[in-house]
Amino acid sequence: MNKKGITIIEVLVSISLVSIIVLLLLNVILSLNKINNDDSYASQDEIDRSEIIKLIEDDFLALKLNGLTIEENKITFNYLDSTKKLIIFKDKIVYDNKEYPLESPKATYDSCFSYHYTQIDDNYYLITIDIPVLIDNVNTTKIDDLSLSYLALKNEFNNYPSNYTCSK
Amino acid sequence: MKKGFALMETIIVITFISVSLLLLYSTFIGMINSSKQNRLFDNVSNIYKTYYLKEYLNLQGLTNYTTNSIKELTCNDFNFASCSTLTKKLNVSHMYLVKYGKFNYDEKLYSNNFNDYLHLLSTSDDYQYRLIIEFLEGEEYSYASLALGGSHE
């Protein structure tokens, strides 16, 4: 006898198999969409953030950071043979006259950054600077903050403020 | 005259569609995992912190330590008074000296994030160890590492 057509059981099994896989894919696509549109942190600025941190940290090491001065929204880094300024605006950072605007929606820089100078044993010091990135004026996570650090040997020419308190 | 589908044809078509969809699924799952890795693993800020820690710990005797798998380093292993201040200021949660390359270890002793990070690290170069630093900022753990003791140093 020729077998013609398809039984309902076969149709049901086929549909259920494909449905399971489509549901898995839907879950993945929804996760991808959530990641792509994640505005809980400055996700669209990760590359620029990495570039700025690398630029400044490489300058610390290559040009030999020797001191810094802090004004309201500006840090002037004094290197052995040069000076470079980091200026913080709500929507961008300017370092060495190059601008790095924020792309992420609702993200702004907080010009009220933190700065710490810490003595490490007798001969070394550690500088840490953290410039927060706010989402809707709230610092939701430190992952997107501009965090800089520098550990070096002290010398007689070093000139760093011992502390800094934001006046806002 | 043949009408409709035979069972075999139906199974073949369903198998083909299922395999294609599963391949797509596995590709996208990789992309989702890599977005987490970009944020928490080898964050550029943490790499520089690891560099400074490595340079300072080298002065304090880091090169004296050896391991065949993973050794957790604490301030008790180093003889300098500012160790806890330094690690606190850099938001260091744990420090590990890890053998370079593949080795067996008990994954249950470490967090899932640490295990994921360790599995991602390259093993192709000629180094002896790695210094892996676990940072804790807020409630998120992040990781960075630098290789130690190779022909490049």
PDB file of C-alpha atoms in Angstrom:
ATOM      1  CA  MET A   1       0.000   0.000   0.000  1.00  0.00           C
ATOM      2  CA  ASN A   2       1.413   3.423  -0.846  1.00  0.00           C
ATOM      3  CA  LYS A   3       1.852   5.629   2.146  1.00  0.00           C
ATOM      4  CA  LYS A   4       0.286   8.974   1.268  1.00  0.00           C
ATOM      5  CA  GLY A   5       0.387  12.215   3.213  1.00  0.00           C
ATOM      6  CA  ILE A   6       1.546  12.761   6.726  1.00  0.00           C
ATOM      7  CA  THR A   7      -0.062  11.767   9.992  1.00  0.00           C
ATOM      8  CA  ILE A   8      -1.106  14.299  12.592  1.00  0.00           C
ATOM      9  CA  ILE A   9       1.375  12.848  15.082  1.00  0.00           C
ATOM     10  CA  GLU A  10       4.247  13.558  12.704  1.00  0.00           C
ATOM     11  CA  VAL A  11       2.991  17.123  12.197  1.00  0.00           C
ATOM     12  CA  LEU A  12       2.695  17.688  15.926  1.00  0.00           C
ATOM     13  CA  VAL A  13       6.167  16.285  16.641  1.00  0.00           C
ATOM     14  CA  SER A  14       7.702  18.409  13.866  1.00  0.00           C
ATOM     15  CA  ILE A  15       5.979  21.577  15.025  1.00  0.00           C
ATOM     16  CA  SER A  16       6.977  21.010  18.655  1.00  0.00           C
ATOM     17  CA  LEU A  17      10.637  20.416  17.714  1.00  0.00           C
ATOM     18  CA  VAL A  18      10.795  23.570  15.638  1.00  0.00           C
ATOM     19  CA  SER A  19       8.900  25.531  18.317  1.00  0.00           C
ATOM     20  CA  ILE A  20      11.451  24.607  20.988  1.00  0.00           C
ATOM     21  CA  ILE A  21      14.301  25.840  18.837  1.00  0.00           C
ATOM     22  CA  VAL A  22      12.460  29.003  17.807  1.00  0.00           C
ATOM     23  CA  LEU A  23      11.751  29.758  21.473  1.00  0.00           C
ATOM     24  CA  LEU A  24      15.456  29.353  22.280  1.00  0.00           C
ATOM     25  CA  LEU A  25      16.335  31.700  19.421  1.00  0.00           C
ATOM     26  CA  LEU A  26      13.743  34.207  20.572  1.00  0.00           C
ATOM     27  CA  ASN A  27      15.308  34.169  24.020  1.00  0.00           C
ATOM     28  CA  VAL A  28      18.718  34.835  22.469  1.00  0.00           C
ATOM     29  CA  ILE A  29      17.437  37.646  20.264  1.00  0.00           C
ATOM     30  CA  LEU A  30      15.709  39.308  23.217  1.00  0.00           C
ATOM     31  CA  SER A  31      18.967  39.046  25.246  1.00  0.00           C
ATOM     32  CA  LEU A  32      20.944  40.562  22.374  1.00  0.00           C
ATOM     33  CA  ASN A  33      18.428  43.375  22.065  1.00  0.00           C
ATOM     34  CA  LYS A  34      18.673  44.017  25.796  1.00  0.00           C
ATOM     35  CA  ILE A  35      22.483  44.145  25.619  1.00  0.00           C
ATOM     36  CA  ASN A  36      22.429  46.410  22.575  1.00  0.00           C
ATOM     37  CA  ASN A  37      20.024  48.850  24.206  1.00  0.00           C
ATOM     38  CA  ASP A  38      21.425  48.574  27.733  1.00  0.00           C
ATOM     39  CA  ASP A  39      21.373  52.099  29.077  1.00  0.00           C
ATOM     40  CA  SER A  40      22.117  51.172  32.700  1.00  0.00           C
ATOM     41  CA  TYR A  41      25.723  52.138  32.017  1.00  0.00           C
ATOM     42  CA  ALA A  42      27.612  54.000  29.286  1.00  0.00           C
ATOM     43  CA  SER A  43      27.854  50.954  27.045  1.00  0.00           C
ATOM     44  CA  GLN A  44      28.352  52.895  23.818  1.00  0.00           C
ATOM     45  CA  ASP A  45      31.460  54.632  25.123  1.00  0.00           C
ATOM     46  CA  GLU A  46      33.537  51.598  26.071  1.00  0.00           C
ATOM     47  CA  ILE A  47      35.961  52.016  23.203  1.00  0.00           C
ATOM     48  CA  ASP A  48      36.472  55.733  23.797  1.00  0.00           C
ATOM     49  CA  ARG A  49      36.815  55.114  27.524  1.00  0.00           C
ATOM     50  CA  SER A  50      39.551  52.534  26.903  1.00  0.00           C
ATOM     51  CA  GLU A  51      41.291  54.898  24.499  1.00  0.00           C
ATOM     52  CA  ILE A  52      41.295  57.837  26.930  1.00  0.00           C
ATOM     53  CA  ILE A  53      42.536  55.732  29.848  1.00  0.00           C
ATOM     54  CA  LYS A  54      45.264  54.158  27.737  1.00  0.00           C
ATOM     55  CA  LEU A  55      46.342  57.569  26.406  1.00  0.00           C
ATOM     56  CA  ILE A  56      46.604  59.132  29.848  1.00  0.00           C
ATOM     57  CA  GLU A  57      48.183  56.112  31.558  1.00  0.00           C
ATOM     58  CA  ASP A  58      50.740  55.757  28.748  1.00  0.00           C
ATOM     59  CA  ASP A  59      51.597  59.449  29.213  1.00  0.00           C
ATOM     60  CA  PHE A  60      52.010  58.881  32.967  1.00  0.00           C
ATOM     61  CA  LEU A  61      54.552  56.170  32.267  1.00  0.00           C
ATOM     62  CA  ALA A  62      56.308  57.470  29.150  1.00  0.00           C
ATOM     63  CA  LEU A  63      56.422  61.196  30.000  1.00  0.00           C
ATOM     64  CA  LYS A  64      56.968  60.544  33.730  1.00  0.00           C
ATOM     65  CA  LEU A  65      54.204  62.173  35.750  1.00  0.00           C
ATOM     66  CA  ASN A  66      55.761  64.455  38.308  1.00  0.00           C
ATOM     67  CA  GLY A  67      52.832  66.307  39.804  1.00  0.00           C
ATOM     68  CA  LEU A  68      49.383  67.694  39.156  1.00  0.00           C
ATOM     69  CA  THR A  69      47.133  70.581  40.059  1.00  0.00           C
ATOM     70  CA  ILE A  70      43.372  70.434  40.408  1.00  0.00           C
ATOM     71  CA  GLU A  71      40.833  73.141  39.688  1.00  0.00           C
ATOM     72  CA  GLU A  72      37.057  72.843  39.640  1.00  0.00           C
ATOM     73  CA  ASN A  73      36.689  70.683  36.536  1.00  0.00           C
ATOM     74  CA  LYS A  74      40.269  70.533  35.358  1.00  0.00           C
ATOM     75  CA  ILE A  75      43.366  68.523  36.186  1.00  0.00           C
ATOM     76  CA  THR A  76      46.718  69.736  34.929  1.00  0.00           C
ATOM     77  CA  PHE A  77      49.242  66.916  34.719  1.00  0.00           C
ATOM     78  CA  ASN A  78      52.855  68.039  35.054  1.00  0.00           C
ATOM     79  CA  TYR A  79      55.233  65.712  33.308  1.00  0.00           C
ATOM     80  CA  LEU A  80      59.002  65.887  33.318  1.00  0.00           C
ATOM     81  CA  ASP A  81      59.188  68.043  30.173  1.00  0.00           C
ATOM     82  CA  SER A  82      55.600  68.988  29.427  1.00  0.00           C
ATOM     83  CA  THR A  83      52.144  69.739  30.755  1.00  0.00           C
ATOM     84  CA  LYS A  84      48.797  68.380  29.629  1.00  0.00           C
ATOM     85  CA  LYS A  85      45.312  69.303  30.755  1.00  0.00           C
ATOM     86  CA  LEU A  86      42.303  67.089  31.355  1.00  0.00           C
ATOM     87  CA  ILE A  87      39.077  69.101  31.300  1.00  0.00           C
ATOM     88  CA  ILE A  88      35.758  67.555  32.319  1.00  0.00           C
ATOM     89  CA  PHE A  89      32.525  68.762  30.761  1.00  0.00           C
ATOM     90  CA  LYS A  90      29.084  67.217  31.247  1.00  0.00           C
ATOM     91  CA  ASP A  91      29.049  65.738  27.761  1.00  0.00           C
ATOM     92  CA  LYS A  92      32.744  65.268  26.970  1.00  0.00           C
ATOM     93  CA  ILE A  93      36.290  64.963  28.184  1.00  0.00           C
ATOM     94  CA  VAL A  94      39.093  67.039  26.679  1.00  0.00           C
ATOM     95  CA  TYR A  95      42.627  65.725  27.111  1.00  0.00           C
ATOM     96  CA  ASP A  96      45.603  67.397  25.478  1.00  0.00           C
ATOM     97  CA  ASN A  97      43.190  69.493  23.383  1.00  0.00           C
ATOM     98  CA  LYS A  98      41.477  66.423  21.934  1.00  0.00           C
ATOM     99  CA  GLU A  99      37.778  65.966  22.605  1.00  0.00           C
ATOM    100  CA  TYR A 100      36.066  62.711  23.552  1.00  0.00           C
ATOM    101  CA  PRO A 101      32.296  63.215  23.601  1.00  0.00           C
ATOM    102  CA  LEU A 102      29.915  60.833  25.361  1.00  0.00           C
ATOM    103  CA  GLU A 103      27.713  58.858  22.971  1.00  0.00           C
ATOM    104  CA  SER A 104      25.577  56.877  25.408  1.00  0.00           C
ATOM    105  CA  PRO A 105      22.080  58.244  25.938  1.00  0.00           C
ATOM    106  CA  LYS A 106      21.398  59.826  29.358  1.00  0.00           C
ATOM    107  CA  ALA A 107      25.119  59.646  30.242  1.00  0.00           C
ATOM    108  CA  THR A 108      27.007  62.646  31.643  1.00  0.00           C
ATOM    109  CA  TYR A 109      30.379  63.105  33.291  1.00  0.00           C
ATOM    110  CA  ASP A 110      30.379  64.229  36.893  1.00  0.00           C
ATOM    111  CA  SER A 111      32.925  67.028  37.296  1.00  0.00           C
ATOM    112  CA  CYS A 112      32.943  66.149  41.017  1.00  0.00           C
ATOM    113  CA  PHE A 113      35.640  63.507  40.661  1.00  0.00           C
ATOM    114  CA  SER A 114      37.620  61.747  43.386  1.00  0.00           C
ATOM    115  CA  TYR A 115      41.375  62.065  43.841  1.00  0.00           C
ATOM    116  CA  HIS A 116      43.609  60.329  46.357  1.00  0.00           C
ATOM    117  CA  TYR A 117      47.319  60.585  47.049  1.00  0.00           C
ATOM    118  CA  THR A 118      48.594  57.694  49.168  1.00  0.00           C
ATOM    119  CA  GLN A 119      52.083  57.126  50.458  1.00  0.00           C
ATOM    120  CA  ILE A 120      53.241  53.533  49.955  1.00  0.00           C
ATOM    121  CA  ASP A 121      56.062  52.741  52.358  1.00  0.00           C
ATOM    122  CA  ASP A 122      58.855  55.326  52.426  1.00  0.00           C
ATOM    123  CA  ASN A 123      59.712  55.684  48.790  1.00  0.00           C
ATOM    124  CA  TYR A 124      56.593  55.192  46.700  1.00  0.00           C
ATOM    125  CA  TYR A 125      53.289  56.927  46.185  1.00  0.00           C
ATOM    126  CA  LEU A 126      49.988  55.981  44.575  1.00  0.00           C
ATOM    127  CA  ILE A 127      47.651  58.368  42.774  1.00  0.00           C
ATOM    128  CA  THR A 128      44.066  57.347  42.013  1.00  0.00           C
ATOM    129  CA  ILE A 129      41.594  59.483  40.102  1.00  0.00           C
ATOM    130  CA  ASP A 130      38.019  58.437  39.417  1.00  0.00           C
ATOM    131  CA  ILE A 131      35.763  60.510  37.142  1.00  0.00           C
ATOM    132  CA  PRO A 132      32.228  59.150  37.480  1.00  0.00           C
ATOM    133  CA  VAL A 133      29.884  58.678  34.548  1.00  0.00           C
ATOM    134  CA  LEU A 134      26.288  59.304  35.567  1.00  0.00           C
ATOM    135  CA  ILE A 135      23.208  57.798  33.972  1.00  0.00           C
ATOM    136  CA  ASP A 136      20.253  60.119  34.596  1.00  0.00           C
ATOM    137  CA  ASN A 137      22.425  61.861  37.206  1.00  0.00           C
ATOM    138  CA  VAL A 138      23.020  58.645  39.149  1.00  0.00           C
ATOM    139  CA  ASN A 139      26.326  56.770  39.295  1.00  0.00           C
ATOM    140  CA  THR A 140      24.823  53.378  38.506  1.00  0.00           C
ATOM    141  CA  THR A 141      28.098  51.450  38.246  1.00  0.00           C
ATOM    142  CA  LYS A 142      31.834  51.995  38.425  1.00  0.00           C
ATOM    143  CA  ILE A 143      32.472  49.931  35.303  1.00  0.00           C
ATOM    144  CA  ASP A 144      31.968  52.942  33.023  1.00  0.00           C
ATOM    145  CA  ASP A 145      33.876  55.443  35.204  1.00  0.00           C
ATOM    146  CA  LEU A 146      37.158  56.902  33.995  1.00  0.00           C
ATOM    147  CA  SER A 147      39.561  55.381  36.557  1.00  0.00           C
ATOM    148  CA  LEU A 148      43.209  56.309  36.505  1.00  0.00           C
ATOM    149  CA  SER A 149      46.026  55.171  38.767  1.00  0.00           C
ATOM    150  CA  TYR A 150      49.755  55.723  38.975  1.00  0.00           C
ATOM    151  CA  LEU A 151      52.340  54.171  41.295  1.00  0.00           C
ATOM    152  CA  ALA A 152      55.843  55.591  41.245  1.00  0.00           C
ATOM    153  CA  LEU A 153      59.005  56.333  43.158  1.00  0.00           C
ATOM    154  CA  LYS A 154      59.035  59.625  45.029  1.00  0.00           C
ATOM    155  CA  ASN A 155      61.516  62.318  44.102  1.00  0.00           C
ATOM    156  CA  GLU A 156      62.252  65.822  45.303  1.00  0.00           C
ATOM    157  CA  PHE A 157      60.445  67.403  42.353  1.00  0.00           C
ATOM    158  CA  ASN A 158      57.095  65.713  42.963  1.00  0.00           C
ATOM    159  CA  ASN A 159      54.283  68.142  43.582  1.00  0.00           C
ATOM    160  CA  TYR A 160      50.883  66.593  44.302  1.00  0.00           C
ATOM    161  CA  PRO A 161      47.989  67.874  46.377  1.00  0.00           C
ATOM    162  CA  SER A 162      47.644  65.663  49.448  1.00  0.00           C
ATOM    163  CA  ASN A 163      43.883  65.531  49.027  1.00  0.00           C
ATOM    164  CA  TYR A 164      40.991  67.048  47.075  1.00  0.00           C
ATOM    165  CA  THR A 165      37.402  67.655  48.076  1.00  0.00           C
ATOM    166  CA  CYS A 166      34.870  68.622  45.458  1.00  0.00           C
ATOM    167  CA  SER A 167      33.242  71.926  46.358  1.00  0.00           C
ATOM    168  CA  LYS A 168      29.782  71.033  44.983  1.00  0.00           C
TER     169      LYS A 168
ATOM    170  CA  MET B   1       0.322   9.291  -8.231  1.00  0.00           C
ATOM    171  CA  LYS B   2       2.238  10.217  -5.145  1.00  0.00           C
ATOM    172  CA  LYS B   3       0.486  12.718  -2.893  1.00  0.00           C
ATOM    173  CA  GLY B   4       1.780  14.406   0.244  1.00  0.00           C
ATOM    174  CA  PHE B   5       5.075  13.889   2.087  1.00  0.00           C
ATOM    175  CA  ALA B   6       6.691  10.638   3.062  1.00  0.00           C
ATOM    176  CA  LEU B   7       7.836  10.290   6.644  1.00  0.00           C
ATOM    177  CA  MET B   8      11.485  10.195   5.615  1.00  0.00           C
ATOM    178  CA  GLU B   9      11.249  13.497   3.708  1.00  0.00           C
ATOM    179  CA  THR B  10       9.585  15.159   6.668  1.00  0.00           C
ATOM    180  CA  ILE B  11      12.266  13.943   9.057  1.00  0.00           C
ATOM    181  CA  ILE B  12      15.068  15.091   6.746  1.00  0.00           C
ATOM    182  CA  VAL B  13      13.584  18.587   6.368  1.00  0.00           C
ATOM    183  CA  ILE B  14      12.971  18.948  10.104  1.00  0.00           C
ATOM    184  CA  THR B  15      16.512  17.752  10.881  1.00  0.00           C
ATOM    185  CA  PHE B  16      17.992  20.241   8.434  1.00  0.00           C
ATOM    186  CA  ILE B  17      15.988  23.157   9.837  1.00  0.00           C
ATOM    187  CA  SER B  18      16.784  22.159  13.435  1.00  0.00           C
ATOM    188  CA  VAL B  19      20.524  21.908  12.795  1.00  0.00           C
ATOM    189  CA  SER B  20      20.535  25.322  11.066  1.00  0.00           C
ATOM    190  CA  LEU B  21      18.655  26.962  13.915  1.00  0.00           C
ATOM    191  CA  LEU B  22      20.889  25.330  16.538  1.00  0.00           C
ATOM    192  CA  LEU B  23      23.991  26.647  14.753  1.00  0.00           C
ATOM    193  CA  LEU B  24      22.504  30.147  14.773  1.00  0.00           C
ATOM    194  CA  TYR B  25      21.684  29.766  18.464  1.00  0.00           C
ATOM    195  CA  SER B  26      25.218  28.715  19.393  1.00  0.00           C
ATOM    196  CA  THR B  27      26.660  31.687  17.461  1.00  0.00           C
ATOM    197  CA  PHE B  28      24.456  34.199  19.209  1.00  0.00           C
ATOM    198  CA  ILE B  29      25.044  32.701  22.664  1.00  0.00           C
ATOM    199  CA  GLY B  30      28.772  33.289  22.087  1.00  0.00           C
ATOM    200  CA  MET B  31      28.089  36.943  21.329  1.00  0.00           C
ATOM    201  CA  ILE B  32      26.070  37.377  24.535  1.00  0.00           C
ATOM    202  CA  ASN B  33      28.850  35.844  26.651  1.00  0.00           C
ATOM    203  CA  SER B  34      31.510  37.987  25.015  1.00  0.00           C
ATOM    204  CA  SER B  35      29.644  41.176  25.940  1.00  0.00           C
ATOM    205  CA  LYS B  36      29.993  40.205  29.620  1.00  0.00           C
ATOM    206  CA  GLN B  37      33.659  39.420  29.081  1.00  0.00           C
ATOM    207  CA  ASN B  38      34.330  42.830  27.519  1.00  0.00           C
ATOM    208  CA  ARG B  39      33.013  44.570  30.607  1.00  0.00           C
ATOM    209  CA  LEU B  40      34.490  42.466  33.372  1.00  0.00           C
ATOM    210  CA  PHE B  41      37.593  40.854  31.938  1.00  0.00           C
ATOM    211  CA  ASP B  42      40.805  42.755  31.208  1.00  0.00           C
ATOM    212  CA  ASN B  43      39.184  46.154  31.560  1.00  0.00           C
ATOM    213  CA  VAL B  44      41.886  48.659  30.550  1.00  0.00           C
ATOM    214  CA  SER B  45      41.818  50.496  33.864  1.00  0.00           C
ATOM    215  CA  ASN B  46      42.329  47.202  35.713  1.00  0.00           C
ATOM    216  CA  ILE B  47      45.187  46.196  33.426  1.00  0.00           C
ATOM    217  CA  TYR B  48      47.153  49.272  34.468  1.00  0.00           C
ATOM    218  CA  LYS B  49      46.355  48.623  38.137  1.00  0.00           C
ATOM    219  CA  THR B  50      47.623  45.055  37.660  1.00  0.00           C
ATOM    220  CA  TYR B  51      50.768  46.397  36.025  1.00  0.00           C
ATOM    221  CA  TYR B  52      51.524  48.709  38.958  1.00  0.00           C
ATOM    222  CA  LEU B  53      50.804  45.913  41.446  1.00  0.00           C
ATOM    223  CA  LYS B  54      53.032  43.511  39.552  1.00  0.00           C
ATOM    224  CA  GLU B  55      55.917  46.005  39.423  1.00  0.00           C
ATOM    225  CA  TYR B  56      55.646  46.735  43.132  1.00  0.00           C
ATOM    226  CA  LEU B  57      55.170  43.099  44.182  1.00  0.00           C
ATOM    227  CA  ASN B  58      58.218  42.147  42.095  1.00  0.00           C
ATOM    228  CA  LEU B  59      60.237  44.436  44.361  1.00  0.00           C
ATOM    229  CA  GLN B  60      58.741  42.689  47.378  1.00  0.00           C
ATOM    230  CA  GLY B  61      59.647  39.165  46.323  1.00  0.00           C
ATOM    231  CA  LEU B  62      56.899  38.011  43.950  1.00  0.00           C
ATOM    232  CA  THR B  63      59.479  36.179  41.837  1.00  0.00           C
ATOM    233  CA  ASN B  64      60.267  33.917  44.808  1.00  0.00           C
ATOM    234  CA  TYR B  65      56.873  32.252  44.604  1.00  0.00           C
ATOM    235  CA  THR B  66      56.142  29.235  42.466  1.00  0.00           C
ATOM    236  CA  THR B  67      53.112  27.052  41.909  1.00  0.00           C
ATOM    237  CA  ASN B  68      52.004  24.088  39.830  1.00  0.00           C
ATOM    238  CA  SER B  69      48.461  25.398  39.543  1.00  0.00           C
ATOM    239  CA  ILE B  70      46.998  28.312  41.523  1.00  0.00           C
ATOM    240  CA  LYS B  71      48.398  30.007  44.598  1.00  0.00           C
ATOM    241  CA  GLU B  72      46.431  32.719  46.323  1.00  0.00           C
ATOM    242  CA  LEU B  73      48.697  35.577  47.415  1.00  0.00           C
ATOM    243  CA  THR B  74      47.899  37.672  50.459  1.00  0.00           C
ATOM    244  CA  CYS B  75      49.613  40.544  52.225  1.00  0.00           C
ATOM    245  CA  ASN B  76      51.089  38.009  54.663  1.00  0.00           C
ATOM    246  CA  ASP B  77      53.214  36.697  51.805  1.00  0.00           C
ATOM    247  CA  PHE B  78      54.888  40.077  51.360  1.00  0.00           C
ATOM    248  CA  ASN B  79      56.956  41.975  53.812  1.00  0.00           C
ATOM    249  CA  PHE B  80      55.817  45.550  53.307  1.00  0.00           C
ATOM    250  CA  ALA B  81      53.641  47.499  55.649  1.00  0.00           C
ATOM    251  CA  SER B  82      51.554  49.293  53.019  1.00  0.00           C
ATOM    252  CA  CYS B  83      50.341  46.128  51.296  1.00  0.00           C
ATOM    253  CA  SER B  84      46.800  46.292  52.637  1.00  0.00           C
ATOM    254  CA  THR B  85      46.600  50.059  51.912  1.00  0.00           C
ATOM    255  CA  LEU B  86      47.779  49.495  48.352  1.00  0.00           C
ATOM    256  CA  THR B  87      45.349  46.654  47.685  1.00  0.00           C
ATOM    257  CA  LYS B  88      42.484  48.556  49.280  1.00  0.00           C
ATOM    258  CA  LYS B  89      43.129  51.706  47.222  1.00  0.00           C
ATOM    259  CA  LEU B  90      43.229  49.659  44.028  1.00  0.00           C
ATOM    260  CA  ASN B  91      40.012  47.772  44.968  1.00  0.00           C
ATOM    261  CA  VAL B  92      41.817  44.447  44.966  1.00  0.00           C
ATOM    262  CA  SER B  93      39.744  41.554  46.314  1.00  0.00           C
ATOM    263  CA  HIS B  94      42.145  38.658  45.670  1.00  0.00           C
ATOM    264  CA  MET B  95      45.521  38.080  44.049  1.00  0.00           C
ATOM    265  CA  TYR B  96      46.508  34.795  42.436  1.00  0.00           C
ATOM    266  CA  LEU B  97      49.750  33.433  41.084  1.00  0.00           C
ATOM    267  CA  VAL B  98      48.706  30.994  38.378  1.00  0.00           C
ATOM    268  CA  LYS B  99      50.783  28.583  36.356  1.00  0.00           C
ATOM    269  CA  TYR B 100      50.894  29.553  32.690  1.00  0.00           C
ATOM    270  CA  GLY B 101      49.399  27.054  30.311  1.00  0.00           C
ATOM    271  CA  LYS B 102      46.910  24.252  30.898  1.00  0.00           C
ATOM    272  CA  PHE B 103      46.690  22.524  34.281  1.00  0.00           C
ATOM    273  CA  ASN B 104      44.147  20.740  36.453  1.00  0.00           C
ATOM    274  CA  TYR B 105      42.580  22.412  39.447  1.00  0.00           C
ATOM    275  CA  ASP B 106      39.449  22.138  41.561  1.00  0.00           C
ATOM    276  CA  GLU B 107      37.012  24.619  40.007  1.00  0.00           C
ATOM    277  CA  LYS B 108      34.655  24.361  42.967  1.00  0.00           C
ATOM    278  CA  LEU B 109      37.134  26.324  45.107  1.00  0.00           C
ATOM    279  CA  TYR B 110      36.788  29.385  42.878  1.00  0.00           C
ATOM    280  CA  SER B 111      33.927  31.526  41.611  1.00  0.00           C
ATOM    281  CA  ASN B 112      32.267  30.930  38.225  1.00  0.00           C
ATOM    282  CA  ASN B 113      33.553  34.272  36.940  1.00  0.00           C
ATOM    283  CA  PHE B 114      37.119  33.388  37.927  1.00  0.00           C
ATOM    284  CA  ASN B 115      36.851  29.998  36.230  1.00  0.00           C
ATOM    285  CA  ASP B 116      35.392  31.583  33.079  1.00  0.00           C
ATOM    286  CA  TYR B 117      38.238  34.110  33.034  1.00  0.00           C
ATOM    287  CA  LEU B 118      40.896  31.440  33.512  1.00  0.00           C
ATOM    288  CA  HIS B 119      39.501  29.348  30.661  1.00  0.00           C
ATOM    289  CA  LEU B 120      39.640  32.335  28.312  1.00  0.00           C
ATOM    290  CA  LEU B 121      43.310  33.118  28.861  1.00  0.00           C
ATOM    291  CA  SER B 122      45.757  32.339  26.115  1.00  0.00           C
ATOM    292  CA  THR B 123      48.282  29.564  26.689  1.00  0.00           C
ATOM    293  CA  SER B 124      50.312  29.941  23.548  1.00  0.00           C
ATOM    294  CA  ASP B 125      53.239  32.046  24.755  1.00  0.00           C
ATOM    295  CA  ASP B 126      56.395  31.144  26.597  1.00  0.00           C
ATOM    296  CA  TYR B 127      55.777  32.358  30.176  1.00  0.00           C
ATOM    297  CA  GLN B 128      55.991  30.627  33.542  1.00  0.00           C
ATOM    298  CA  TYR B 129      53.212  32.246  35.525  1.00  0.00           C
ATOM    299  CA  ARG B 130      50.402  34.751  35.511  1.00  0.00           C
ATOM    300  CA  LEU B 131      49.469  37.307  38.131  1.00  0.00           C
ATOM    301  CA  ILE B 132      45.673  37.417  38.176  1.00  0.00           C
ATOM    302  CA  ILE B 133      43.999  40.161  40.161  1.00  0.00           C
ATOM    303  CA  GLU B 134      40.362  40.031  41.153  1.00  0.00           C
ATOM    304  CA  PHE B 135      38.903  43.508  41.680  1.00  0.00           C
ATOM    305  CA  LEU B 136      35.718  44.294  43.544  1.00  0.00           C
ATOM    306  CA  GLU B 137      34.007  47.600  42.758  1.00  0.00           C
ATOM    307  CA  GLY B 138      30.543  47.974  44.154  1.00  0.00           C
ATOM    308  CA  GLU B 139      29.136  44.480  43.818  1.00  0.00           C
ATOM    309  CA  GLU B 140      30.859  43.472  40.604  1.00  0.00           C
ATOM    310  CA  TYR B 141      33.975  41.345  40.385  1.00  0.00           C
ATOM    311  CA  SER B 142      36.292  42.023  37.481  1.00  0.00           C
ATOM    312  CA  TYR B 143      39.609  40.467  36.491  1.00  0.00           C
ATOM    313  CA  ALA B 144      42.871  41.377  34.838  1.00  0.00           C
ATOM    314  CA  SER B 145      46.157  39.546  34.512  1.00  0.00           C
ATOM    315  CA  LEU B 146      49.721  39.872  33.352  1.00  0.00           C
ATOM    316  CA  ALA B 147      52.179  37.153  32.407  1.00  0.00           C
ATOM    317  CA  LEU B 148      55.360  36.665  34.428  1.00  0.00           C
ATOM    318  CA  GLY B 149      58.699  35.018  34.010  1.00  0.00           C
ATOM    319  CA  GLY B 150      59.181  34.520  30.313  1.00  0.00           C
ATOM    320  CA  SER B 151      61.578  35.270  27.550  1.00  0.00           C
ATOM    321  CA  HIS B 152      59.762  38.590  26.979  1.00  0.00           C
ATOM    322  CA  GLU B 153      60.681  39.930  30.456  1.00  0.00           C
TER     323      GLU B 153
END
